[in-house]
mmCIF file of C-alpha atoms in Angstrom:
data_model
loop_
_atom_site.group_PDB
_atom_site.id
_atom_site.type_symbol
_atom_site.label_atom_id
_atom_site.label_comp_id
_atom_site.label_asym_id
_atom_site.label_seq_id
_atom_site.Cartn_x
_atom_site.Cartn_y
_atom_site.Cartn_z
ATOM 1 C CA UNK A 17 130.037 91.029 -12.482
ATOM 2 C CA UNK A 18 126.827 93.064 -12.525
ATOM 3 C CA UNK A 19 124.534 90.055 -11.994
ATOM 4 C CA UNK A 20 120.906 91.068 -12.264
ATOM 5 C CA UNK A 21 119.819 94.686 -12.388
ATOM 6 C CA UNK A 22 116.471 96.432 -12.460
ATOM 7 C CA UNK A 23 115.465 99.897 -13.545
ATOM 8 C CA UNK A 24 114.092 102.185 -12.454
ATOM 9 C CA UNK A 25 114.471 101.531 -8.729
ATOM 10 C CA UNK A 26 111.557 103.825 -7.917
ATOM 11 C CA UNK A 27 108.673 104.926 -10.110
ATOM 12 C CA UNK A 28 105.579 107.000 -9.493
ATOM 13 C CA UNK A 29 102.913 107.031 -12.172
ATOM 14 C CA UNK A 30 99.244 107.764 -12.615
ATOM 15 C CA UNK A 31 96.307 105.483 -13.206
ATOM 16 C CA UNK A 32 95.918 104.596 -16.863
ATOM 17 C CA UNK A 33 99.502 105.241 -17.894
ATOM 18 C CA UNK A 34 101.740 102.637 -19.452
ATOM 19 C CA UNK A 35 104.823 101.711 -17.448
ATOM 20 C CA UNK A 36 107.717 99.434 -18.349
ATOM 21 C CA UNK A 37 110.039 97.946 -15.771
ATOM 22 C CA UNK A 38 113.376 96.720 -17.031
ATOM 23 C CA UNK A 39 115.363 93.681 -15.983
ATOM 24 C CA UNK A 40 118.825 92.739 -17.218
ATOM 25 C CA UNK A 41 121.040 89.791 -16.261
ATOM 26 C CA UNK A 42 124.641 89.157 -17.217
ATOM 27 C CA UNK A 43 124.819 85.425 -16.395
ATOM 28 C CA UNK A 44 123.128 84.104 -19.564
ATOM 29 C CA UNK A 45 120.634 82.330 -17.337
ATOM 30 C CA UNK A 46 117.886 80.525 -19.229
ATOM 31 C CA UNK A 47 114.997 81.345 -16.929
ATOM 32 C CA UNK A 48 113.794 84.765 -15.868
ATOM 33 C CA UNK A 49 110.908 85.681 -13.620
ATOM 34 C CA UNK A 50 108.837 88.632 -12.503
ATOM 35 C CA UNK A 51 107.345 88.708 -9.015
ATOM 36 C CA UNK A 52 105.407 91.260 -7.063
ATOM 37 C CA UNK A 53 105.683 91.548 -3.302
ATOM 38 C CA UNK A 54 102.857 93.017 -1.274
ATOM 39 C CA UNK A 55 102.113 93.242 2.428
ATOM 40 C CA UNK A 56 100.687 89.949 3.609
ATOM 41 C CA UNK A 57 101.148 88.139 0.299
ATOM 42 C CA UNK A 58 104.818 87.374 0.030
ATOM 43 C CA UNK A 59 106.204 86.853 -3.454
ATOM 44 C CA UNK A 60 103.685 86.189 -6.212
ATOM 45 C CA UNK A 61 104.775 85.122 -9.680
ATOM 46 C CA UNK A 62 103.517 87.327 -12.507
ATOM 47 C CA UNK A 63 105.239 85.876 -15.573
ATOM 48 C CA UNK A 64 108.250 83.782 -16.341
ATOM 49 C CA UNK A 65 110.341 82.913 -19.354
ATOM 50 C CA UNK A 66 112.236 79.723 -20.130
ATOM 51 C CA UNK A 67 114.278 81.248 -22.950
ATOM 52 C CA UNK A 68 114.172 84.017 -25.525
ATOM 53 C CA UNK A 69 110.738 84.235 -27.129
ATOM 54 C CA UNK A 70 109.224 81.760 -24.621
ATOM 55 C CA UNK A 71 107.055 83.216 -21.871
ATOM 56 C CA UNK A 72 104.321 81.856 -19.637
ATOM 57 C CA UNK A 73 101.837 83.146 -17.093
ATOM 58 C CA UNK A 74 102.341 82.875 -13.391
ATOM 59 C CA UNK A 75 99.909 83.301 -10.534
ATOM 60 C CA UNK A 76 98.866 86.935 -11.137
ATOM 61 C CA UNK A 77 99.390 87.849 -14.841
ATOM 62 C CA UNK A 78 96.350 90.068 -15.450
ATOM 63 C CA UNK A 79 97.249 93.640 -16.422
ATOM 64 C CA UNK A 80 100.852 92.782 -17.292
ATOM 65 C CA UNK A 81 102.669 92.046 -20.527
ATOM 66 C CA UNK A 82 106.161 90.627 -20.961
ATOM 67 C CA UNK A 83 108.537 89.997 -23.823
ATOM 68 C CA UNK A 84 111.925 88.405 -24.136
ATOM 69 C CA UNK A 85 113.608 89.087 -27.457
ATOM 70 C CA UNK A 86 117.088 88.655 -25.929
ATOM 71 C CA UNK A 87 118.220 86.177 -23.290
ATOM 72 C CA UNK A 88 119.552 88.903 -21.009
ATOM 73 C CA UNK A 89 116.510 91.197 -20.942
ATOM 74 C CA UNK A 90 113.015 90.606 -19.612
ATOM 75 C CA UNK A 91 110.901 93.784 -19.502
ATOM 76 C CA UNK A 92 107.567 93.919 -17.713
ATOM 77 C CA UNK A 93 104.919 96.326 -19.007
ATOM 78 C CA UNK A 94 101.832 97.543 -17.233
ATOM 79 C CA UNK A 95 99.680 98.546 -20.170
ATOM 80 C CA UNK A 96 97.258 100.694 -18.183
ATOM 81 C CA UNK A 97 98.411 101.021 -14.598
ATOM 82 C CA UNK A 98 95.908 100.656 -11.764
ATOM 83 C CA UNK A 99 96.275 101.486 -8.063
ATOM 84 C CA UNK A 100 96.156 97.788 -7.235
ATOM 85 C CA UNK A 101 99.436 97.419 -9.110
ATOM 86 C CA UNK A 102 101.233 99.550 -6.539
ATOM 87 C CA UNK A 103 103.834 97.106 -5.270
ATOM 88 C CA UNK A 104 107.498 96.177 -5.157
ATOM 89 C CA UNK A 105 108.487 94.250 -8.267
ATOM 90 C CA UNK A 106 111.361 91.788 -8.309
ATOM 91 C CA UNK A 107 113.019 90.221 -11.284
ATOM 92 C CA UNK A 108 114.876 86.938 -10.833
ATOM 93 C CA UNK A 109 116.805 84.466 -12.948
ATOM 94 C CA UNK A 110 117.873 80.846 -12.687
ATOM 95 C CA UNK A 111 120.527 79.022 -14.635
ATOM 96 C CA UNK A 112 118.962 76.009 -16.328
ATOM 97 C CA UNK A 113 115.686 75.042 -14.713
ATOM 98 C CA UNK A 114 112.899 77.128 -13.206
ATOM 99 C CA UNK A 115 113.381 75.239 -9.978
ATOM 100 C CA UNK A 116 117.088 75.963 -9.738
ATOM 101 C CA UNK A 117 118.124 78.559 -7.224
ATOM 102 C CA UNK A 118 116.705 81.892 -8.286
ATOM 103 C CA UNK A 119 118.793 85.030 -7.972
ATOM 104 C CA UNK A 120 116.937 88.262 -7.445
ATOM 105 C CA UNK A 121 117.426 91.820 -8.538
ATOM 106 C CA UNK A 122 117.190 94.756 -6.106
ATOM 107 C CA UNK A 123 113.553 95.488 -6.912
ATOM 108 C CA UNK A 124 111.499 98.348 -8.317
ATOM 109 C CA UNK A 125 109.105 100.163 -6.025
ATOM 110 C CA UNK A 126 106.131 101.258 -8.131
ATOM 111 C CA UNK A 127 103.464 103.635 -6.884
ATOM 112 C CA UNK A 128 100.328 104.199 -8.962
ATOM 113 C CA UNK A 129 98.388 107.318 -7.957
ATOM 114 C CA UNK B 7 113.464 100.734 3.550
ATOM 115 C CA UNK B 8 110.019 99.406 2.884
ATOM 116 C CA UNK B 9 108.346 96.830 5.054
ATOM 117 C CA UNK B 10 107.654 93.563 3.267
ATOM 118 C CA UNK B 11 105.022 92.193 5.586
ATOM 119 C CA UNK B 12 103.454 93.834 8.631
ATOM 120 C CA UNK B 13 101.735 90.597 9.587
ATOM 121 C CA UNK B 14 104.744 88.328 9.376
ATOM 122 C CA UNK B 15 105.571 85.972 12.211
ATOM 123 C CA UNK B 16 108.378 87.535 14.179
ATOM 124 C CA UNK B 17 111.288 86.155 16.131
ATOM 125 C CA UNK B 18 113.447 88.241 18.434
ATOM 126 C CA UNK B 19 116.785 86.808 19.475
ATOM 127 C CA UNK B 20 119.585 88.136 21.656
ATOM 128 C CA UNK B 21 122.794 88.851 19.816
ATOM 129 C CA UNK B 22 125.115 85.884 20.102
ATOM 130 C CA UNK B 23 122.326 83.364 20.648
ATOM 131 C CA UNK B 24 121.233 80.801 18.080
ATOM 132 C CA UNK B 25 118.107 81.363 15.969
ATOM 133 C CA UNK B 26 115.743 78.763 14.608
ATOM 134 C CA UNK B 27 113.293 79.716 11.891
ATOM 135 C CA UNK B 28 110.665 77.241 10.830
ATOM 136 C CA UNK B 29 108.780 76.543 7.644
ATOM 137 C CA UNK B 30 106.012 74.049 6.975
ATOM 138 C CA UNK B 31 105.120 72.793 3.532
ATOM 139 C CA UNK B 32 102.164 70.783 2.336
ATOM 140 C CA UNK B 33 103.209 69.100 -0.891
ATOM 141 C CA UNK B 34 104.583 65.621 -0.247
ATOM 142 C CA UNK B 35 106.096 65.706 -3.761
ATOM 143 C CA UNK B 36 108.331 68.670 -2.901
ATOM 144 C CA UNK B 37 111.931 67.680 -3.453
ATOM 145 C CA UNK B 38 113.974 70.878 -3.358
ATOM 146 C CA UNK B 39 114.009 73.567 -0.697
ATOM 147 C CA UNK B 40 115.719 76.931 -0.462
ATOM 148 C CA UNK B 41 116.083 79.521 2.278
ATOM 149 C CA UNK B 42 116.246 83.178 1.336
ATOM 150 C CA UNK B 43 117.136 86.245 3.373
ATOM 151 C CA UNK B 44 115.622 89.617 2.550
ATOM 152 C CA UNK B 45 116.987 92.744 4.130
ATOM 153 C CA UNK B 46 114.975 95.932 4.138
ATOM 154 C CA UNK B 47 114.955 97.564 0.723
ATOM 155 C CA UNK B 48 116.727 94.707 -1.009
ATOM 156 C CA UNK B 49 115.885 91.668 -3.071
ATOM 157 C CA UNK B 50 115.838 88.164 -1.587
ATOM 158 C CA UNK B 51 119.283 86.632 -1.222
ATOM 159 C CA UNK B 52 120.037 82.910 -1.417
ATOM 160 C CA UNK B 53 121.295 81.419 1.861
ATOM 161 C CA UNK B 54 121.261 77.658 1.592
ATOM 162 C CA UNK B 55 119.372 74.855 -0.113
ATOM 163 C CA UNK B 56 118.665 71.180 0.463
ATOM 164 C CA UNK B 57 117.280 68.337 -1.598
ATOM 165 C CA UNK B 58 114.840 65.774 -0.318
ATOM 166 C CA UNK B 59 117.448 62.992 -0.262
ATOM 167 C CA UNK B 60 119.153 64.810 2.622
ATOM 168 C CA UNK B 61 118.069 65.550 6.203
ATOM 169 C CA UNK B 62 120.639 68.183 7.039
ATOM 170 C CA UNK B 63 122.966 70.554 5.297
ATOM 171 C CA UNK B 64 125.404 73.012 6.793
ATOM 172 C CA UNK B 65 126.828 76.266 5.546
ATOM 173 C CA UNK B 66 128.700 79.066 7.174
ATOM 174 C CA UNK B 67 126.868 79.656 10.486
ATOM 175 C CA UNK B 68 123.677 78.235 8.981
ATOM 176 C CA UNK B 69 122.162 74.780 9.039
ATOM 177 C CA UNK B 70 119.023 73.605 7.293
ATOM 178 C CA UNK B 71 117.109 70.620 8.637
ATOM 179 C CA UNK B 72 114.498 68.776 6.647
ATOM 180 C CA UNK B 73 111.904 66.497 8.200
ATOM 181 C CA UNK B 74 109.951 64.940 5.359
ATOM 182 C CA UNK B 75 107.757 62.921 7.679
ATOM 183 C CA UNK B 76 106.085 66.019 9.084
ATOM 184 C CA UNK B 77 106.831 68.239 6.075
ATOM 185 C CA UNK B 78 108.905 70.665 8.086
ATOM 186 C CA UNK B 79 111.976 72.697 7.257
ATOM 187 C CA UNK B 80 114.067 74.755 9.638
ATOM 188 C CA UNK B 81 116.919 77.214 9.339
ATOM 189 C CA UNK B 82 119.326 77.472 12.224
ATOM 190 C CA UNK B 83 121.594 80.485 12.469
ATOM 191 C CA UNK B 84 124.457 80.172 14.927
ATOM 192 C CA UNK B 85 125.716 83.088 17.035
ATOM 193 C CA UNK B 86 123.352 85.613 15.504
ATOM 194 C CA UNK B 87 124.700 89.020 14.631
ATOM 195 C CA UNK B 88 122.982 92.372 13.999
ATOM 196 C CA UNK B 89 123.446 91.816 10.268
ATOM 197 C CA UNK B 90 121.195 88.767 10.496
ATOM 198 C CA UNK B 91 118.169 90.982 11.061
ATOM 199 C CA UNK B 92 115.957 90.409 8.027
ATOM 200 C CA UNK B 93 112.940 88.563 6.738
ATOM 201 C CA UNK B 94 113.654 84.898 6.069
ATOM 202 C CA UNK B 95 111.505 82.738 3.876
ATOM 203 C CA UNK B 96 111.596 79.288 2.458
ATOM 204 C CA UNK B 97 110.803 78.197 -1.061
ATOM 205 C CA UNK B 98 110.093 74.730 -2.378
ATOM 206 C CA UNK B 99 109.587 72.979 -5.652
ATOM 207 C CA UNK B 100 108.200 69.624 -6.625
ATOM 208 C CA UNK B 101 108.955 67.237 -9.430
ATOM 209 C CA UNK B 102 106.981 68.255 -12.487
ATOM 210 C CA UNK B 103 106.277 71.774 -11.216
ATOM 211 C CA UNK B 104 108.121 74.437 -13.150
ATOM 212 C CA UNK B 105 107.922 77.029 -10.405
ATOM 213 C CA UNK B 106 109.159 77.686 -6.907
ATOM 214 C CA UNK B 107 106.545 78.248 -4.214
ATOM 215 C CA UNK B 108 107.543 80.833 -1.624
ATOM 216 C CA UNK B 109 106.423 81.051 1.969
ATOM 217 C CA UNK B 110 105.364 84.397 3.441
ATOM 218 C CA UNK B 111 108.405 84.707 5.692
ATOM 219 C CA UNK B 112 109.530 85.281 9.276
ATOM 220 C CA UNK B 113 110.981 88.546 10.482
ATOM 221 C CA UNK B 114 114.104 88.013 12.591
ATOM 222 C CA UNK B 115 115.119 90.833 14.900
ATOM 223 C CA UNK B 116 118.415 90.737 16.749
ATOM 224 C CA UNK B 117 118.446 92.371 20.178
ATOM 225 C CA UNK B 118 121.803 93.977 21.019
#
């Protein structure tokens, strides 16, 4: 049972480049989430999705784009990366409701130079 | 592994002793609470949860206590082990809110 996986685990890019972070879950969970984790800020919600083709903004959505064409995948794209987007990104999923227990992936550490 | 919060509250406990980690919340409508553990370089891992119709819930070596009167949640870890070293944070949700709200966390260090 693979659970929830993220790729790549580490990424270094340059300012202005487009970057896509991948998230895949094998549980057929309805909800999926993207968070960023920064020093002093804890986990901040970027975007979430209630089902395929349904997405909504979280606390810090600016500069990010998401899509969910399939239930199991929830990619996060930084259209034009900025240094302020250097962070650790976590994908999570929950079974039925957004407020069910969320299960997290291992994270992607992104550095924007 | 990377550090998730240089300014986190910290708690140092001797191996074998019990640990108590606290969390305060502000929303009186919060009705579901979760404790997560995050080890260095890993994603948060579910430990235990509790709903607002309960005051206490026990798991394996862990107990969560909920005091709704003062909006306080605590995680007790019995007989702490080196593997318990991690950042612990609580999350809560309220009726009508489609998202979990996460606290900033407490770093637990076990002293051998």
